[in-house]
């Protein structure tokens, strides 16, 4: 290779890195970002930034914000904010839960373009699950003219993110050892990735959400089960094969009841919606005016919302739930040195009562030197794992493993 060829290759690589950096900064900024902001953040000259942005606009990857207005009385030209183009390539995200599958199309900024949701019927089979995933992808793909560059699958665990297999989730119709990435990848012809739903929640918080300022934090996802995702030194910790974070199946009582996973006294045997409903039934005779009197099977969201409104039964049920959680998290705190917990769950109100109760429990159970712990509600509410299916592909784009 001649020195001229090496120089040309070096310039191409440099350009690729700059373009990728600018796209990432524009896509992940939580406030409008201008050319001047990009120059300040990267240390590159305004001319270099302008040239690269102009080319990204020409390629349909970046656009100037439609809402920008230059007021007649303003002095000088205001910086024009940039955003990911409405013509840019998009990503398909698939989410497998214990009750339904959900599919979305979104751009690399995480902005949702389209979505689909399908609930399971009784006796879910392997073939039906696969059919639902593929049909949802086909439906969304048929409704967009934008090029789809990758597919992320966020799923309940355990799973193996290295081989792309869903392994043997508890309470999931006995389904096991499904090669999801091979099946979906062969159908779509796209780069396809599998990630544990709690890990997806941690990743999306780090890229787009509450985790942006933190190098180390724990993401706690509370849904049909309880899972953890870790960001350590600014990077998602995926474990050897993506099976870390199954805190719901760690024991808090080795003499406790046998769990479906085979363990005894698992956290999920105590911190569960069934246990919360049991607590409500026990206390209801003492509080006949409670809102639960007319409700047969309140959801966790109902309980949190009633607790926010001051219902004493809801507060008691939530207090007990958070107590079990805090015990498990306190054990984790002694193993990993972290100070921030981001909690994802479904709640209709904007109240932070769960976080407040959990914080007080953590103060009781944690070492004195850990009383500065921060507990925040997820930026994405309960949808962190869903948007996380987009984030895993977007992350590959930002690291130049997938081209726009």
Short mmCIF file of C-alpha atoms in Angstrom, two decimals:
data_model
loop_
_atom_site.label_atom_id
_atom_site.label_comp_id
_atom_site.label_asym_id
_atom_site.label_seq_id
_atom_site.Cartn_x
_atom_site.Cartn_y
_atom_site.Cartn_z
CA UNK A 1 0.00 0.00 0.00
CA UNK A 2 1.38 3.39 -0.98
CA UNK A 3 1.70 6.30 1.46
CA UNK A 4 -1.01 8.09 -0.54
CA UNK A 5 -3.41 5.15 -0.05
CA UNK A 6 -2.62 4.98 3.67
CA UNK A 7 -3.26 8.70 3.99
CA UNK A 8 -6.55 8.38 2.14
CA UNK A 9 -7.63 5.47 4.37
CA UNK A 10 -6.67 7.47 7.44
CA UNK A 11 -8.79 10.43 6.29
CA UNK A 12 -11.76 8.14 5.63
CA UNK A 13 -11.45 6.61 9.10
CA UNK A 14 -11.15 10.05 10.69
CA UNK A 15 -14.24 11.24 8.83
CA UNK A 16 -16.14 8.15 9.90
CA UNK A 17 -15.26 8.73 13.55
CA UNK A 18 -16.28 12.41 13.41
CA UNK A 19 -19.58 11.61 11.68
CA UNK A 20 -20.35 8.90 14.23
CA UNK A 21 -19.53 11.22 17.12
CA UNK A 22 -21.74 14.00 15.79
CA UNK A 23 -24.65 11.65 15.14
CA UNK A 24 -24.35 10.24 18.66
CA UNK A 25 -24.27 13.69 20.28
CA UNK A 26 -27.30 14.86 18.29
CA UNK A 27 -29.24 11.63 18.87
CA UNK A 28 -28.64 11.41 22.62
CA UNK A 29 -28.87 15.07 23.63
CA UNK A 30 -31.84 15.75 25.92
CA UNK A 31 -31.85 19.40 24.89
CA UNK A 32 -31.57 20.92 21.39
CA UNK A 33 -27.97 20.90 20.17
CA UNK A 34 -26.55 23.32 17.58
CA UNK A 35 -23.40 23.37 15.47
CA UNK A 36 -21.82 25.66 18.04
CA UNK A 37 -22.67 23.19 20.82
CA UNK A 38 -21.10 20.37 18.81
CA UNK A 39 -17.92 22.39 18.28
CA UNK A 40 -17.76 23.10 22.02
CA UNK A 41 -18.32 19.47 22.98
CA UNK A 42 -15.87 17.94 20.49
CA UNK A 43 -13.17 20.60 20.36
CA UNK A 44 -13.40 20.62 16.54
CA UNK A 45 -13.45 23.86 14.57
CA UNK A 46 -16.76 25.42 13.57
CA UNK A 47 -15.80 24.96 9.91
CA UNK A 48 -15.18 21.24 10.39
CA UNK A 49 -18.48 20.83 12.22
CA UNK A 50 -20.37 22.79 9.54
CA UNK A 51 -18.89 20.67 6.72
CA UNK A 52 -19.72 17.36 8.42
CA UNK A 53 -23.22 18.47 9.43
CA UNK A 54 -23.92 19.67 5.88
CA UNK A 55 -23.02 16.23 4.53
CA UNK A 56 -25.13 14.46 7.18
CA UNK A 57 -28.08 16.67 6.22
CA UNK A 58 -27.53 15.89 2.55
CA UNK A 59 -27.55 12.15 3.34
CA UNK A 60 -30.87 12.49 5.20
CA UNK A 61 -29.42 11.51 8.58
CA UNK A 62 -29.61 14.89 10.31
CA UNK A 63 -31.97 17.83 9.84
CA UNK A 64 -32.47 21.31 11.22
CA UNK A 65 -35.36 21.49 13.68
CA UNK A 66 -38.68 22.36 12.03
CA UNK A 67 -39.73 24.38 15.07
CA UNK A 68 -36.80 26.79 14.72
CA UNK A 69 -37.85 30.40 14.22
CA UNK A 70 -35.61 33.41 13.66
CA UNK A 71 -37.33 36.39 15.29
CA UNK A 72 -37.12 39.65 13.35
CA UNK A 73 -36.04 41.66 16.39
CA UNK A 74 -33.29 39.25 17.47
CA UNK A 75 -29.72 40.54 17.30
CA UNK A 76 -27.57 38.29 15.13
CA UNK A 77 -28.34 34.82 13.91
CA UNK A 78 -29.46 32.40 16.58
CA UNK A 79 -27.86 28.92 16.49
CA UNK A 80 -30.12 26.49 14.64
CA UNK A 81 -30.82 23.32 16.65
CA UNK A 82 -30.29 19.96 14.96
CA UNK A 83 -32.09 16.64 15.25
CA UNK A 84 -32.11 13.21 13.67
CA UNK A 85 -33.87 13.44 10.32
CA UNK A 86 -37.40 12.15 9.82
CA UNK A 87 -36.00 10.44 6.70
CA UNK A 88 -33.15 8.68 8.50
CA UNK A 89 -32.88 4.89 8.77
CA UNK A 90 -34.74 3.32 11.67
CA UNK A 91 -34.50 0.35 14.03
CA UNK A 92 -36.99 -2.36 14.98
CA UNK A 93 -37.28 -3.27 18.64
CA UNK A 94 -39.07 -6.37 19.93
CA UNK A 95 -39.97 -6.93 23.59
CA UNK A 96 -40.94 -10.32 25.04
CA UNK A 97 -42.73 -10.20 28.40
CA UNK A 98 -44.67 -12.88 30.28
CA UNK A 99 -47.99 -11.48 29.06
CA UNK A 100 -47.38 -10.00 25.61
CA UNK A 101 -44.97 -9.10 22.85
CA UNK A 102 -44.49 -5.56 21.70
CA UNK A 103 -42.76 -4.18 18.61
CA UNK A 104 -41.67 -0.65 17.77
CA UNK A 105 -39.92 1.22 15.02
CA UNK A 106 -37.78 4.13 16.20
CA UNK A 107 -34.91 6.25 14.93
CA UNK A 108 -31.49 6.26 16.58
CA UNK A 109 -32.57 9.00 18.97
CA UNK A 110 -35.15 6.60 20.42
CA UNK A 111 -38.09 8.54 18.97
CA UNK A 112 -40.90 6.07 18.27
CA UNK A 113 -42.31 6.00 14.74
CA UNK A 114 -44.76 3.09 14.97
CA UNK A 115 -45.67 0.28 17.35
CA UNK A 116 -47.64 -2.94 17.73
CA UNK A 117 -48.71 -4.98 20.76
CA UNK A 118 -50.08 -8.54 20.95
CA UNK A 119 -51.22 -10.42 24.08
CA UNK A 120 -50.79 -14.16 24.52
CA UNK A 121 -53.67 -16.58 24.73
CA UNK A 122 -53.63 -19.65 26.94
CA UNK A 123 -51.06 -22.35 26.29
CA UNK A 124 -48.56 -20.25 24.37
CA UNK A 125 -46.44 -22.43 22.10
CA UNK A 126 -42.99 -21.88 20.68
CA UNK A 127 -44.42 -21.58 17.17
CA UNK A 128 -47.02 -19.01 18.24
CA UNK A 129 -44.44 -16.86 20.00
CA UNK A 130 -42.20 -16.85 16.93
CA UNK A 131 -45.13 -16.15 14.63
CA UNK A 132 -46.18 -13.17 16.75
CA UNK A 133 -42.70 -11.65 16.68
CA UNK A 134 -42.24 -12.07 12.93
CA UNK A 135 -45.73 -10.88 12.03
CA UNK A 136 -45.28 -7.77 14.16
CA UNK A 137 -42.01 -6.99 12.42
CA UNK A 138 -43.63 -7.52 9.01
CA UNK A 139 -46.54 -5.25 9.92
CA UNK A 140 -44.28 -2.39 11.01
CA UNK A 141 -41.90 -2.84 8.08
CA UNK A 142 -44.80 -2.70 5.62
CA UNK A 143 -45.96 0.61 7.10
CA UNK A 144 -42.73 2.54 6.68
CA UNK A 145 -40.68 3.75 3.76
CA UNK A 146 -37.64 4.21 5.94
CA UNK A 147 -34.81 1.71 5.73
CA UNK A 148 -34.53 -0.58 8.76
CA UNK A 149 -30.89 -1.17 9.72
CA UNK A 150 -31.15 -3.59 12.63
CA UNK A 151 -33.37 -5.43 15.09
CA UNK A 152 -33.03 -5.60 18.86
CA UNK A 153 -34.87 -8.14 21.01
CA UNK A 154 -35.39 -7.39 24.70
CA UNK A 155 -36.68 -10.35 26.68
CA UNK A 156 -37.36 -11.82 30.08
CA UNK A 157 -34.55 -14.10 31.17
CA UNK A 158 -32.62 -16.13 31.61
CA UNK A 159 -31.15 -15.86 28.14
CA UNK A 160 -27.79 -16.11 26.44
CA UNK A 161 -27.01 -12.88 24.60
CA UNK A 162 -23.88 -14.42 23.07
CA UNK A 163 -25.67 -17.26 21.27
CA UNK A 164 -28.99 -15.42 20.99
CA UNK A 165 -30.99 -18.11 22.83
CA UNK A 166 -33.93 -17.57 25.13
CA UNK A 167 -33.13 -20.24 27.73
CA UNK A 168 -35.74 -21.33 30.29
CA UNK A 169 -37.74 -18.44 31.79
CA UNK A 170 -39.75 -19.30 34.88
CA UNK A 171 -43.55 -19.26 34.52
CA UNK A 172 -43.43 -19.00 30.74
CA UNK A 173 -45.43 -21.98 29.48
CA UNK A 174 -42.38 -24.22 29.69
CA UNK A 175 -40.84 -22.59 26.62
CA UNK A 176 -37.08 -22.96 26.47
CA UNK A 177 -33.98 -22.88 24.25
CA UNK A 178 -35.34 -20.78 21.39
CA UNK A 179 -32.65 -19.37 19.02
CA UNK A 180 -34.30 -15.96 18.75
CA UNK A 181 -31.56 -14.03 16.96
CA UNK A 182 -31.10 -16.76 14.36
CA UNK A 183 -34.84 -16.95 13.66
CA UNK A 184 -35.51 -13.21 13.57
CA UNK A 185 -32.26 -12.45 11.75
CA UNK A 186 -32.98 -15.02 9.05
CA UNK A 187 -36.48 -13.63 8.55
CA UNK A 188 -35.51 -9.95 8.45
CA UNK A 189 -32.05 -10.18 6.92
CA UNK A 190 -30.89 -7.64 9.52
CA UNK A 191 -28.20 -7.61 12.22
CA UNK A 192 -30.13 -8.90 15.23
CA UNK A 193 -29.26 -8.71 18.93
CA UNK A 194 -30.76 -10.26 22.06
CA UNK A 195 -30.60 -8.54 25.46
CA UNK A 196 -32.07 -9.22 28.89
CA UNK A 197 -34.94 -6.79 29.51
CA UNK A 198 -33.38 -5.34 32.67
CA UNK A 199 -30.05 -4.88 30.87
CA UNK A 200 -31.94 -3.13 28.08
CA UNK A 201 -33.44 -0.80 30.67
CA UNK A 202 -29.99 0.00 32.06
CA UNK A 203 -28.56 0.62 28.58
CA UNK A 204 -31.35 2.95 27.49
CA UNK A 205 -31.05 4.96 30.71
CA UNK A 206 -27.32 5.36 30.09
CA UNK A 207 -27.72 6.41 26.46
CA UNK A 208 -30.91 8.50 26.60
CA UNK A 209 -32.20 8.75 30.16
CA UNK A 210 -31.46 9.33 33.84
CA UNK A 211 -28.17 7.45 33.72
CA UNK A 212 -26.40 9.88 31.39
CA UNK A 213 -24.56 11.73 34.20
CA UNK A 214 -23.50 8.56 36.03
CA UNK A 215 -20.59 6.23 35.36
CA UNK A 216 -21.98 3.61 37.75
CA UNK A 217 -25.59 2.82 38.54
CA UNK A 218 -28.07 -0.02 38.96
CA UNK A 219 -31.30 -0.23 36.99
CA UNK A 220 -34.08 -2.10 38.80
CA UNK A 221 -37.00 -3.25 36.66
CA UNK A 222 -40.24 -4.21 38.44
CA UNK A 223 -42.83 -5.90 36.26
CA UNK A 224 -44.00 -9.52 36.11
CA UNK A 225 -40.62 -10.29 37.69
CA UNK A 226 -37.76 -8.31 39.20
CA UNK A 227 -34.50 -7.83 37.31
CA UNK A 228 -31.34 -5.75 37.51
CA UNK A 229 -29.09 -4.17 34.94
CA UNK A 230 -25.68 -2.73 35.78
CA UNK A 231 -23.71 0.11 34.24
CA UNK A 232 -20.13 -0.02 35.53
CA UNK A 233 -17.46 2.49 34.50
CA UNK A 234 -19.85 3.93 31.92
CA UNK A 235 -20.48 0.59 30.18
CA UNK A 236 -23.30 -1.93 30.38
CA UNK A 237 -22.16 -4.98 32.34
CA UNK A 238 -23.65 -7.92 30.49
CA UNK A 239 -21.97 -10.76 32.38
CA UNK A 240 -20.39 -13.74 30.64
CA UNK A 241 -23.42 -14.37 28.44
CA UNK A 242 -26.05 -11.83 29.45
CA UNK A 243 -27.41 -13.78 32.42
CA UNK A 244 -26.47 -11.38 35.22
CA UNK A 245 -29.03 -9.38 37.17
CA UNK A 246 -31.59 -12.09 38.04
CA UNK A 247 -32.11 -10.60 41.50
CA UNK A 248 -35.69 -11.86 41.58
CA UNK A 249 -34.30 -15.38 41.84
CA UNK A 250 -31.77 -14.74 44.58
CA UNK A 251 -32.76 -16.14 47.97
CA UNK A 252 -33.67 -13.92 50.90
CA UNK A 253 -34.78 -16.95 52.96
CA UNK A 254 -33.06 -20.29 52.43
CA UNK A 255 -35.89 -22.01 54.36
CA UNK A 256 -38.52 -20.30 52.23
CA UNK A 257 -40.92 -21.81 49.69
CA UNK A 258 -39.63 -23.60 46.62
CA UNK A 259 -39.56 -21.27 43.60
CA UNK A 260 -40.34 -22.36 40.04
CA UNK A 261 -36.66 -21.75 39.25
CA UNK A 262 -35.71 -24.52 41.72
CA UNK A 263 -34.30 -22.19 44.39
CA UNK A 264 -35.83 -21.61 47.83
CA UNK A 265 -37.02 -18.30 49.28
CA UNK A 266 -36.49 -16.25 46.12
CA UNK A 267 -37.11 -12.51 46.31
CA UNK A 268 -39.99 -12.83 43.82
CA UNK A 269 -41.75 -15.24 46.19
CA UNK A 270 -42.13 -12.34 48.62
CA UNK A 271 -41.93 -9.14 46.56
CA UNK A 272 -44.72 -9.92 44.12
CA UNK A 273 -48.14 -8.66 43.14
CA UNK A 274 -49.71 -11.81 44.64
CA UNK A 275 -48.16 -11.05 48.04
CA UNK A 276 -49.28 -7.42 47.82
CA UNK A 277 -52.85 -8.53 47.10
CA UNK A 278 -52.66 -10.96 50.02
CA UNK A 279 -51.61 -8.13 52.32
CA UNK A 280 -54.51 -6.00 51.07
CA UNK A 281 -57.02 -8.84 51.73
CA UNK A 282 -55.70 -9.24 55.28
CA UNK A 283 -56.07 -5.53 56.07
CA UNK A 284 -59.30 -4.79 54.22
CA UNK A 285 -61.62 -5.75 57.12
CA UNK A 286 -59.87 -3.08 59.21
CA UNK A 287 -60.37 -0.37 56.60
CA UNK A 288 -63.81 -0.94 55.02
CA UNK A 289 -63.75 2.50 53.37
CA UNK A 290 -60.62 1.70 51.37
CA UNK A 291 -60.73 2.10 47.59
CA UNK A 292 -59.77 -1.59 47.36
CA UNK A 293 -63.24 -2.59 48.60
CA UNK A 294 -64.57 -2.43 45.01
CA UNK A 295 -61.46 -3.86 43.33
CA UNK A 296 -60.94 -7.59 42.88
CA UNK A 297 -57.38 -7.85 41.56
CA UNK A 298 -55.58 -4.50 41.87
CA UNK A 299 -52.47 -4.10 39.77
CA UNK A 300 -49.18 -2.91 41.18
CA UNK A 301 -49.83 0.39 39.43
CA UNK A 302 -53.19 0.67 41.25
CA UNK A 303 -51.52 0.01 44.60
CA UNK A 304 -48.80 2.61 43.97
CA UNK A 305 -51.35 5.20 42.90
CA UNK A 306 -53.60 4.53 45.92
CA UNK A 307 -50.56 4.72 48.20
CA UNK A 308 -49.73 8.10 46.66
CA UNK A 309 -53.26 9.21 47.55
CA UNK A 310 -52.75 8.11 51.17
CA UNK A 311 -54.73 4.86 51.26
CA UNK A 312 -53.40 3.10 54.43
CA UNK A 313 -53.75 -0.43 53.01
CA UNK A 314 -51.87 0.51 49.85
CA UNK A 315 -49.13 2.15 51.91
CA UNK A 316 -48.78 -0.98 54.07
CA UNK A 317 -48.63 -3.30 51.04
CA UNK A 318 -46.07 -1.09 49.31
CA UNK A 319 -44.03 -0.77 52.52
CA UNK A 320 -43.80 -4.55 52.84
CA UNK A 321 -42.91 -4.91 49.14
CA UNK A 322 -40.13 -2.31 49.40
CA UNK A 323 -38.83 -3.95 52.57
CA UNK A 324 -38.13 -7.20 50.72
CA UNK A 325 -36.57 -5.29 47.83
CA UNK A 326 -34.35 -3.31 50.17
CA UNK A 327 -33.01 -6.47 51.83
CA UNK A 328 -31.91 -7.86 48.46
CA UNK A 329 -30.46 -4.53 47.31
CA UNK A 330 -28.60 -4.06 50.59
CA UNK A 331 -26.85 -7.36 50.00
CA UNK A 332 -25.93 -6.17 46.53
CA UNK A 333 -24.65 -2.88 47.96
CA UNK A 334 -22.13 -4.82 50.01
CA UNK A 335 -20.84 -6.55 46.87
CA UNK A 336 -20.84 -3.68 44.38
CA UNK A 337 -19.94 -0.13 45.33
CA UNK A 338 -22.71 1.96 43.75
CA UNK A 339 -24.71 4.97 44.90
CA UNK A 340 -27.49 5.34 42.31
CA UNK A 341 -30.54 3.14 41.65
CA UNK A 342 -32.92 3.88 38.77
CA UNK A 343 -36.27 2.11 39.13
CA UNK A 344 -38.50 1.26 36.18
CA UNK A 345 -42.15 0.29 36.74
CA UNK A 346 -45.63 1.18 35.58
CA UNK A 347 -47.39 3.94 37.49
CA UNK A 348 -50.14 6.29 36.39
CA UNK A 349 -49.21 9.07 38.79
CA UNK A 350 -46.04 11.15 38.92
CA UNK A 351 -45.63 10.39 42.63
CA UNK A 352 -42.29 9.03 43.83
CA UNK A 353 -43.73 7.21 46.85
CA UNK A 354 -42.14 3.88 45.92
CA UNK A 355 -38.73 5.52 45.61
CA UNK A 356 -39.21 7.34 48.94
CA UNK A 357 -40.18 4.18 50.82
CA UNK A 358 -37.40 2.16 49.20
CA UNK A 359 -34.90 4.91 50.09
CA UNK A 360 -35.89 4.81 53.77
CA UNK A 361 -35.69 1.01 53.83
CA UNK A 362 -32.27 1.11 52.19
CA UNK A 363 -31.08 3.57 54.86
CA UNK A 364 -32.18 1.08 57.52
CA UNK A 365 -30.55 -1.97 55.94
CA UNK A 366 -27.42 -0.52 54.32
CA UNK A 367 -24.04 0.32 55.90
CA UNK A 368 -23.94 3.83 57.46
CA UNK A 369 -21.42 5.00 54.88
CA UNK A 370 -23.98 4.26 52.13
CA UNK A 371 -26.69 6.63 53.37
CA UNK A 372 -26.04 8.96 50.45
CA UNK A 373 -27.65 6.56 47.97
CA UNK A 374 -29.87 8.10 45.26
CA UNK A 375 -33.06 6.38 44.04
CA UNK A 376 -34.77 7.79 40.94
CA UNK A 377 -37.74 6.81 38.82
CA UNK A 378 -36.94 5.73 35.26
CA UNK A 379 -37.06 8.34 32.53
CA UNK A 380 -39.06 5.77 30.54
CA UNK A 381 -41.48 4.66 33.27
CA UNK A 382 -42.14 0.95 32.49
CA UNK A 383 -40.92 1.09 28.88
CA UNK A 384 -37.17 1.05 29.46
CA UNK A 385 -36.81 -2.54 28.20
CA UNK A 386 -38.87 -1.70 25.09
CA UNK A 387 -36.84 1.39 24.12
CA UNK A 388 -33.78 -0.57 25.22
CA UNK A 389 -34.37 -2.93 22.30
CA UNK A 390 -33.75 0.12 20.10
CA UNK A 391 -30.80 1.25 22.22
CA UNK A 392 -28.84 -1.96 21.72
CA UNK A 393 -28.83 -1.42 17.94
CA UNK A 394 -28.27 2.34 18.24
CA UNK A 395 -25.27 1.58 20.43
CA UNK A 396 -23.82 -0.54 17.62
CA UNK A 397 -24.34 2.41 15.25
CA UNK A 398 -22.58 4.79 17.65
CA UNK A 399 -19.65 2.35 17.85
CA UNK A 400 -19.52 2.16 14.03
CA UNK A 401 -20.46 -1.53 13.88
CA UNK A 402 -23.59 -0.74 11.82
CA UNK A 403 -23.54 1.89 9.10
CA UNK A 404 -26.31 4.41 8.61
#
